[in-house]
Tab-separated table of C-alpha atoms and ligand atoms in Angstrom:
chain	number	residue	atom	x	y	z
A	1	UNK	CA	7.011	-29.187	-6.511
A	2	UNK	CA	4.598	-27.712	-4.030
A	3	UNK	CA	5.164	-23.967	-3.577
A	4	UNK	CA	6.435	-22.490	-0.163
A	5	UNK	CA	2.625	-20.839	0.221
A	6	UNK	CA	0.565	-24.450	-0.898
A	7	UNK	CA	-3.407	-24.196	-0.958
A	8	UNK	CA	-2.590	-21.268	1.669
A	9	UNK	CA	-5.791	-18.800	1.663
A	10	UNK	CA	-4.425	-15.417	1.480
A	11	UNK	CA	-5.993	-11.722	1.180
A	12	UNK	CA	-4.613	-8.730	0.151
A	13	UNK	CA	-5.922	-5.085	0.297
A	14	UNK	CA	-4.589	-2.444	-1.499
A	15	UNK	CA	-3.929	-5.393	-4.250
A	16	UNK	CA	-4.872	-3.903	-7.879
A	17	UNK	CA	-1.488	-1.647	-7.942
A	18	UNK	CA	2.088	-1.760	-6.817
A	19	UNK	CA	3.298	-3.777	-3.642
A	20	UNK	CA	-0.259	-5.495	-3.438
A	21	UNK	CA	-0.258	-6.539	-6.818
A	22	UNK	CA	3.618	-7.678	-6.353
A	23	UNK	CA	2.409	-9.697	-3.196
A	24	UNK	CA	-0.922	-11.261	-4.428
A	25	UNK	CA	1.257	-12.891	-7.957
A	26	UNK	CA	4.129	-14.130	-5.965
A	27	UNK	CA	1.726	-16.017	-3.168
A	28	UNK	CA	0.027	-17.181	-6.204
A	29	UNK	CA	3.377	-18.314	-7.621
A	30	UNK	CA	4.138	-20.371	-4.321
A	31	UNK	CA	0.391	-22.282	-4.240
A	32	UNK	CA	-1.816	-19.765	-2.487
A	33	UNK	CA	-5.318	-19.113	-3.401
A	34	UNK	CA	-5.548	-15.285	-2.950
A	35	UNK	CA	-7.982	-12.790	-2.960
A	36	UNK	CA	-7.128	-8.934	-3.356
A	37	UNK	CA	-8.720	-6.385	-2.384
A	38	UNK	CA	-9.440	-2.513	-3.132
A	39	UNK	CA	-11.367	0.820	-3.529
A	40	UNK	CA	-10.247	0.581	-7.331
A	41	UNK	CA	-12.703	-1.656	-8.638
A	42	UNK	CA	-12.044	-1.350	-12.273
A	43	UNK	CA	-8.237	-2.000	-11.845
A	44	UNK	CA	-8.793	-4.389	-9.114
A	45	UNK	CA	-11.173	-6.558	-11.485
A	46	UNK	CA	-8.929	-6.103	-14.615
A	47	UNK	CA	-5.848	-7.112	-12.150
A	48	UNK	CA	-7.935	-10.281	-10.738
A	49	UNK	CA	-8.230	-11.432	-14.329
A	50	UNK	CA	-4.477	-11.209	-15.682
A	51	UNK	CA	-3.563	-12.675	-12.552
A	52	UNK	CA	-6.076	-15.177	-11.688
A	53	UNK	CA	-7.050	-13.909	-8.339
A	54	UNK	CA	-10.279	-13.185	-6.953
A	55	UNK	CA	-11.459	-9.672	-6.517
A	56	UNK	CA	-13.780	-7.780	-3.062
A	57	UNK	CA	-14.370	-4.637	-3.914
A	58	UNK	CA	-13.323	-2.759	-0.588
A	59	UNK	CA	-12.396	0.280	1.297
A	60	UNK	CA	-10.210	-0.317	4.179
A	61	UNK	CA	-11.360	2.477	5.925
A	62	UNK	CA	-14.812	0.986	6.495
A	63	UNK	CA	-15.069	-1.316	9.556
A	64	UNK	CA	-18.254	-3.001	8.225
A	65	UNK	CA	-16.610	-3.501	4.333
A	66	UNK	CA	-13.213	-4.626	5.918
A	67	UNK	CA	-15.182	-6.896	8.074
A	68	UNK	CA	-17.581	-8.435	5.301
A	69	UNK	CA	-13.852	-9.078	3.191
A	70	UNK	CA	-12.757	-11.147	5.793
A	71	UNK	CA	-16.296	-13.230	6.409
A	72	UNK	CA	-16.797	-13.463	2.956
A	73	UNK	CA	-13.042	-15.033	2.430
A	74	UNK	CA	-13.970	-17.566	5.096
A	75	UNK	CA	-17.642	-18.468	3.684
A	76	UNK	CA	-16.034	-19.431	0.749
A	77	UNK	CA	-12.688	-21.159	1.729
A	78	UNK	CA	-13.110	-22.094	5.001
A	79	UNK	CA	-10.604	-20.136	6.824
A	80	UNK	CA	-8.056	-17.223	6.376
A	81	UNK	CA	-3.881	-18.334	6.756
A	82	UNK	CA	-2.694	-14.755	5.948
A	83	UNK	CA	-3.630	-11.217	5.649
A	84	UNK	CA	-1.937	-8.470	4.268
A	85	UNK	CA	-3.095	-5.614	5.227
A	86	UNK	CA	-1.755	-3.315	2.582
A	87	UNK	CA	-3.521	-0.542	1.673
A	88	UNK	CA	-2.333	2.764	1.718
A	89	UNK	CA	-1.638	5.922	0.232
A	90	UNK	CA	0.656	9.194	0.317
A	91	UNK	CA	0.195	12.735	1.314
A	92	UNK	CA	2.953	15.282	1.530
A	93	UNK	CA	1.926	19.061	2.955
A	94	UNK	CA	4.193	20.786	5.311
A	95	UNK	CA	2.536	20.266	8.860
A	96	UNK	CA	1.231	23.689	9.376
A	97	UNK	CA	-0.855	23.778	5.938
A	98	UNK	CA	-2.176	20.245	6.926
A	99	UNK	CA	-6.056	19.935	6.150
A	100	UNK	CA	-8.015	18.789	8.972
A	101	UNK	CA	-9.894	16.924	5.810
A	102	UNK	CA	-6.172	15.670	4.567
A	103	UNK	CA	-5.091	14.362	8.362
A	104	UNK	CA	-8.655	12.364	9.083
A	105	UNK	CA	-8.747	10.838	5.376
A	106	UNK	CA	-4.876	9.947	6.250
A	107	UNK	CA	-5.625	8.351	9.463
A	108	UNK	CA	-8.388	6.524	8.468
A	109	UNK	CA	-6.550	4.784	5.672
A	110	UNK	CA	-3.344	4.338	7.152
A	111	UNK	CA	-3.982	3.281	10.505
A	112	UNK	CA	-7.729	2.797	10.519
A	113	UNK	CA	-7.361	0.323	7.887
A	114	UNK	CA	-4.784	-1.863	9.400
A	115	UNK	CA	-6.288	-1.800	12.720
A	116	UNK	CA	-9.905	-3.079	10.688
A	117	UNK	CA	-7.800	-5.643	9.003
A	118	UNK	CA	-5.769	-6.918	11.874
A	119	UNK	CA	-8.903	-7.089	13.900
A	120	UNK	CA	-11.204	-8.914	11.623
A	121	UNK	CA	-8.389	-11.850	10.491
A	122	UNK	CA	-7.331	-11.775	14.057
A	123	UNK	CA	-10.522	-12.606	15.137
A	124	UNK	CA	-10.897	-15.874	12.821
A	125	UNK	CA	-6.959	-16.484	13.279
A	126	UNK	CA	-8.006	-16.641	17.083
A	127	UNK	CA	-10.547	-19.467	16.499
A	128	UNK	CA	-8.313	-21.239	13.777
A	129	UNK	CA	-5.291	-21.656	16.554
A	130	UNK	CA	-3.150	-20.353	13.796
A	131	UNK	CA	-2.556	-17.563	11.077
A	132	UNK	CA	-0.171	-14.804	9.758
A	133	UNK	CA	-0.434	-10.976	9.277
A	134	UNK	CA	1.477	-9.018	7.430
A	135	UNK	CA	1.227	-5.152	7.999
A	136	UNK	CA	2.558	-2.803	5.173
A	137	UNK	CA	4.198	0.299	7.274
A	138	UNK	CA	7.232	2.196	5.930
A	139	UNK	CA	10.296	3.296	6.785
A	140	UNK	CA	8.713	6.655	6.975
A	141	UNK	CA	7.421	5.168	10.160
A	142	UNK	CA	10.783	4.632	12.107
A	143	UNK	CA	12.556	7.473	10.130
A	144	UNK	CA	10.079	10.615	9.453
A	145	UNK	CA	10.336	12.415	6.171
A	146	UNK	CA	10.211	16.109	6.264
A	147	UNK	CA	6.902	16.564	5.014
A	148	UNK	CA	5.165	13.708	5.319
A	149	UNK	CA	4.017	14.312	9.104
A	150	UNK	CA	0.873	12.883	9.559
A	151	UNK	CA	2.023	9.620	6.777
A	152	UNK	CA	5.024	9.250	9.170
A	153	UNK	CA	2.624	9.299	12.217
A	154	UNK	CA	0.357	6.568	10.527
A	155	UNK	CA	3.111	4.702	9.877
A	156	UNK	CA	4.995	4.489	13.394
A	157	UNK	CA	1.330	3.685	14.431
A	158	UNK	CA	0.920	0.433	12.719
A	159	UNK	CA	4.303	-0.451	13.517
A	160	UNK	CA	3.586	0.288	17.162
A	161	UNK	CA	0.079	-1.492	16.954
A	162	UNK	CA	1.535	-4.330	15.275
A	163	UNK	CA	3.510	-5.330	17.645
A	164	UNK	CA	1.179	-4.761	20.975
A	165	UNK	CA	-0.952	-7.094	18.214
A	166	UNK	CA	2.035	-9.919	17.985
A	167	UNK	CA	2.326	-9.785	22.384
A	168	UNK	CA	-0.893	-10.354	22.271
A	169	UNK	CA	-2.136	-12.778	19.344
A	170	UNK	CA	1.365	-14.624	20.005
A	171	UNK	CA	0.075	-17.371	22.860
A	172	UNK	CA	-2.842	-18.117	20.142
A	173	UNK	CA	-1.087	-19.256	17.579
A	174	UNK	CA	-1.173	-15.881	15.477
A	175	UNK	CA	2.031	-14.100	13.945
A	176	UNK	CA	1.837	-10.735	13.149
A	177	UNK	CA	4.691	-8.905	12.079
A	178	UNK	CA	4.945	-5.354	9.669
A	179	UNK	CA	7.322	-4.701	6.546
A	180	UNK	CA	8.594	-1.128	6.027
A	181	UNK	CA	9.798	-0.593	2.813
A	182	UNK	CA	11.645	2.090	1.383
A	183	UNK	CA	11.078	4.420	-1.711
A	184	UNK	CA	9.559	2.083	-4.047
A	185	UNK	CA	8.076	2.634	-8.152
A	186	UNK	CA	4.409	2.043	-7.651
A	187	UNK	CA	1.248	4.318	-9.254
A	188	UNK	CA	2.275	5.894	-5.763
A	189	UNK	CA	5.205	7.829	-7.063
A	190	UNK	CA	3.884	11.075	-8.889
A	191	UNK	CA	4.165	11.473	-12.820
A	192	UNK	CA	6.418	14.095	-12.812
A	193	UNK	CA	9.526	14.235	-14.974
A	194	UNK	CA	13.172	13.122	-13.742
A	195	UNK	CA	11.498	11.739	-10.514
A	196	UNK	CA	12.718	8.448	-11.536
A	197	UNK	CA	16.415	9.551	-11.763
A	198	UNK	CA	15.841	11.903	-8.740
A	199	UNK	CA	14.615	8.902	-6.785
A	200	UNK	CA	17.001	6.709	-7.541
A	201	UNK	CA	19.992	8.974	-6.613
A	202	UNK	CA	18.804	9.545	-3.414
A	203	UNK	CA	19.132	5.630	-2.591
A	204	UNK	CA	22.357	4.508	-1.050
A	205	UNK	CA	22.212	1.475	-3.168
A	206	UNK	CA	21.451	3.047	-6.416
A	207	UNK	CA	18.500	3.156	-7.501
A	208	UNK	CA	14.214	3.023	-5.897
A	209	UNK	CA	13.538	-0.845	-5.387
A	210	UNK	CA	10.700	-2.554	-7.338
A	211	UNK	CA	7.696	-3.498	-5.119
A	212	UNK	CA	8.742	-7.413	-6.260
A	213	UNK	CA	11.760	-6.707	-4.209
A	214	UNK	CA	9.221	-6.175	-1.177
A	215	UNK	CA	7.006	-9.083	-2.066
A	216	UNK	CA	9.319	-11.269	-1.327
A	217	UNK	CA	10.017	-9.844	2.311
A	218	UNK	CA	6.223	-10.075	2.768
A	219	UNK	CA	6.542	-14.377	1.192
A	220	UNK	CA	9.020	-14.950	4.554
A	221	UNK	CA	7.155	-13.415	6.978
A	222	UNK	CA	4.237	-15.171	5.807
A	223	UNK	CA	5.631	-18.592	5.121
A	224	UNK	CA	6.844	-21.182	7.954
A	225	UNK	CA	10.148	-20.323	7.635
A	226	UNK	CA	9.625	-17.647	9.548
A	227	UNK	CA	7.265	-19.657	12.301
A	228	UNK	CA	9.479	-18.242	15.212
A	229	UNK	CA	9.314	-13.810	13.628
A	230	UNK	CA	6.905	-12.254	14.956
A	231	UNK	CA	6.496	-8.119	16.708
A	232	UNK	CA	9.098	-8.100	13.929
A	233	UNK	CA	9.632	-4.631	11.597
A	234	UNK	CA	11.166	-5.836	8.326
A	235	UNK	CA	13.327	-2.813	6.738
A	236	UNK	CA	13.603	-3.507	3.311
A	237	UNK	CA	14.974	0.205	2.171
A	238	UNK	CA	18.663	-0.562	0.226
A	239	UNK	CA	20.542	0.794	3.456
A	240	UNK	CA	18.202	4.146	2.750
A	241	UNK	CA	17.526	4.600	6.889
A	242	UNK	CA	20.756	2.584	8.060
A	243	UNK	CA	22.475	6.029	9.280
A	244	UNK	CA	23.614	9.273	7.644
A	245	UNK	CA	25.292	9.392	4.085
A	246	UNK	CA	28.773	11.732	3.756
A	247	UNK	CA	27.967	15.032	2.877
A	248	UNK	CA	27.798	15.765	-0.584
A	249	UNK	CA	27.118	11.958	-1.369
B	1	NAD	N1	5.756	3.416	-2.967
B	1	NAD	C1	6.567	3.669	-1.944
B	1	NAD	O1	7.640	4.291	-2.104
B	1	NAD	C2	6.216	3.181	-0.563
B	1	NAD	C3	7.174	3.291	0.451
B	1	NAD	C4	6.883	2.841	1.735
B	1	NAD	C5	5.640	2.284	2.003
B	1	NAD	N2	4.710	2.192	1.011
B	1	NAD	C6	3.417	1.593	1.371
B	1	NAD	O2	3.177	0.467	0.538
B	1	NAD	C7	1.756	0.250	0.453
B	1	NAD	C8	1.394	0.008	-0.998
B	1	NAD	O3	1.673	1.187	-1.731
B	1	NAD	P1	2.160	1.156	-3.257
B	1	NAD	O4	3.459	1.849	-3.324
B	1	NAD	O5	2.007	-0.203	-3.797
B	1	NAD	O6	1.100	2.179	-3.877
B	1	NAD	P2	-0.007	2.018	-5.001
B	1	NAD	O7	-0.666	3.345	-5.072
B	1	NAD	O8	0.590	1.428	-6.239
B	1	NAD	O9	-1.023	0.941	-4.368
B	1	NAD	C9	-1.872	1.244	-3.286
B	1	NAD	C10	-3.206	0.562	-3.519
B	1	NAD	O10	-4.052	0.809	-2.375
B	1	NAD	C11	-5.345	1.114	-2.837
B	1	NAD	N3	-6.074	1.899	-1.836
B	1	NAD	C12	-5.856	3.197	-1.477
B	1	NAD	N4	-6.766	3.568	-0.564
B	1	NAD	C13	-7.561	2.483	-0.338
B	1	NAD	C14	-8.678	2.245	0.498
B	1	NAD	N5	-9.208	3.208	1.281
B	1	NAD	N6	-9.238	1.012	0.490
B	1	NAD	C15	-8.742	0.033	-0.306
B	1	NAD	N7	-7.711	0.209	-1.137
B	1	NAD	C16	-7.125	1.422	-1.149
B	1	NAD	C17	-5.120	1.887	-4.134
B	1	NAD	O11	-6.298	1.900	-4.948
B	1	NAD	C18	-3.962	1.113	-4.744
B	1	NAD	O12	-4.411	0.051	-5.562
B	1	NAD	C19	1.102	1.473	1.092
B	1	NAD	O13	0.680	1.154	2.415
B	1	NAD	C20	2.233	2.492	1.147
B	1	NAD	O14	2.066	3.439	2.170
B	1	NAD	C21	4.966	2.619	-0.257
């Protein structure tokens, strides 16, 4: 049976760890022909190979390398369906101790490299007449963790650039919508003991989701069945930003 993403040519930065990794095997599950990419090249190339993906060496915070992904994609395949723009990282300082080394590095990852990626596939997606983009925000971005400031900001920023990007890209046959998920177990979470338990206990439904749980939010708003979504923010968070909890819960 022919998957739900069939001969589909997909890319995916931030795709040797967690969510990207999650994403890239499930489109390859469904049919897609997928390339990842990330600043990780020796877990990006040993993740291309268990997975059977191909591998661009990339950091999303370079216009020109973000730019050559994309061209590069299309020299070899002929044209780009989706992009994920997925790459990302953490930061936690309390706003006042905030580097101005930590908040440009932050930005420029974050935002910078979603804006890159959204440009460059929106660009061929233009000249196709059709094409999806999936952003990777958070639910940082709608609800702010003490914190995590600037990450917030970035955040709230893609969401907000996403969808001036859908208005936009929507006449031309482009969809581009962002998926905010909550506290998930990626390399992302730190290696510190009990911050497993500690995670899960702070989740109204039990326990910190698995980033296969987000993949498959990111398979819908990529696949035709969701041909009519798009400006759309996808909260997939296990009720964790739905409203305040009873105190003492
Ligand atoms: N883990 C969570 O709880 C959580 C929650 C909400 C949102 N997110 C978002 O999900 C996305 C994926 O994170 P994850 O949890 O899978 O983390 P992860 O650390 O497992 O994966 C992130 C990947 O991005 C890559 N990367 C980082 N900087 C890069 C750069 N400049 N260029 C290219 N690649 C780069 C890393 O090498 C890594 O492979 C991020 O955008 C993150 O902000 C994560």
């Amino acid at each position: 049976m022919a998957g739900r993403m069939q001969e589909k040519i997909v890319i995916v930065t931030g795709g040797s760890s967690g969510l990207g990794r999650a994403i890239a095997e499930l489109m390859t599950a469904e049919g897609a022909r997928v390339v990842i990419a990330d600043i990780n090249q020796e877990q990006g190339e040993t993740v291309a190979k268990e997975i059977g993906v191909e591998f661009v060496r990339t950091d999303v915070s370079n216009p020109t390398e973000v730019d050559a992904l994309v061209s590069g994609t299309v020299a070899r395949h002929g044209r780009l369906d989706v992009m994920c723009n997925n790459a990302g990282f953490i930061g936690m300082s309390p706003l006042v101790e905030t580097t101005d080394e930590s908040y440009s590095r932050m930005v420029d990852v974050n935002f910078g490299g979603i804006f890159y990626g959204t440009r460059a596939a929106g660009r061929v997606m233009v000249g196709q007449g059709s094409g999806v983009i999936v952003n990777t925000a958070s639910n940082g971005g709608s609800s702010p963790s003490e914190g995590m400031a600037i990450y917030s900001g970035t955040k709230a920023a893609v969401i907000a650039m996403s969808k001036a990007a859908a208005i936009e890209l929507a006449p031309l046959g482009v969809r581009v919508n962002t998926i905010s998920p909550g506290t998930m177990l990626s390399d992302m979470v730190p290696d510190v003991p009990g911050i497993v338990e500690m995670l899960d206990k702070l989740q109204p439904i039990g326990y910190a989701a698995n980033p296969s749980q987000m993949a498959t939010g990111v398979l819908y708003l990529a696949s035709d069945e969701a041909n009519y979504v798009t400006g759309h923010d996808l909260v997939v968070d296990g009720a964790a930003t739905a409203g305040r909890r009873a105190v003492g819960s």
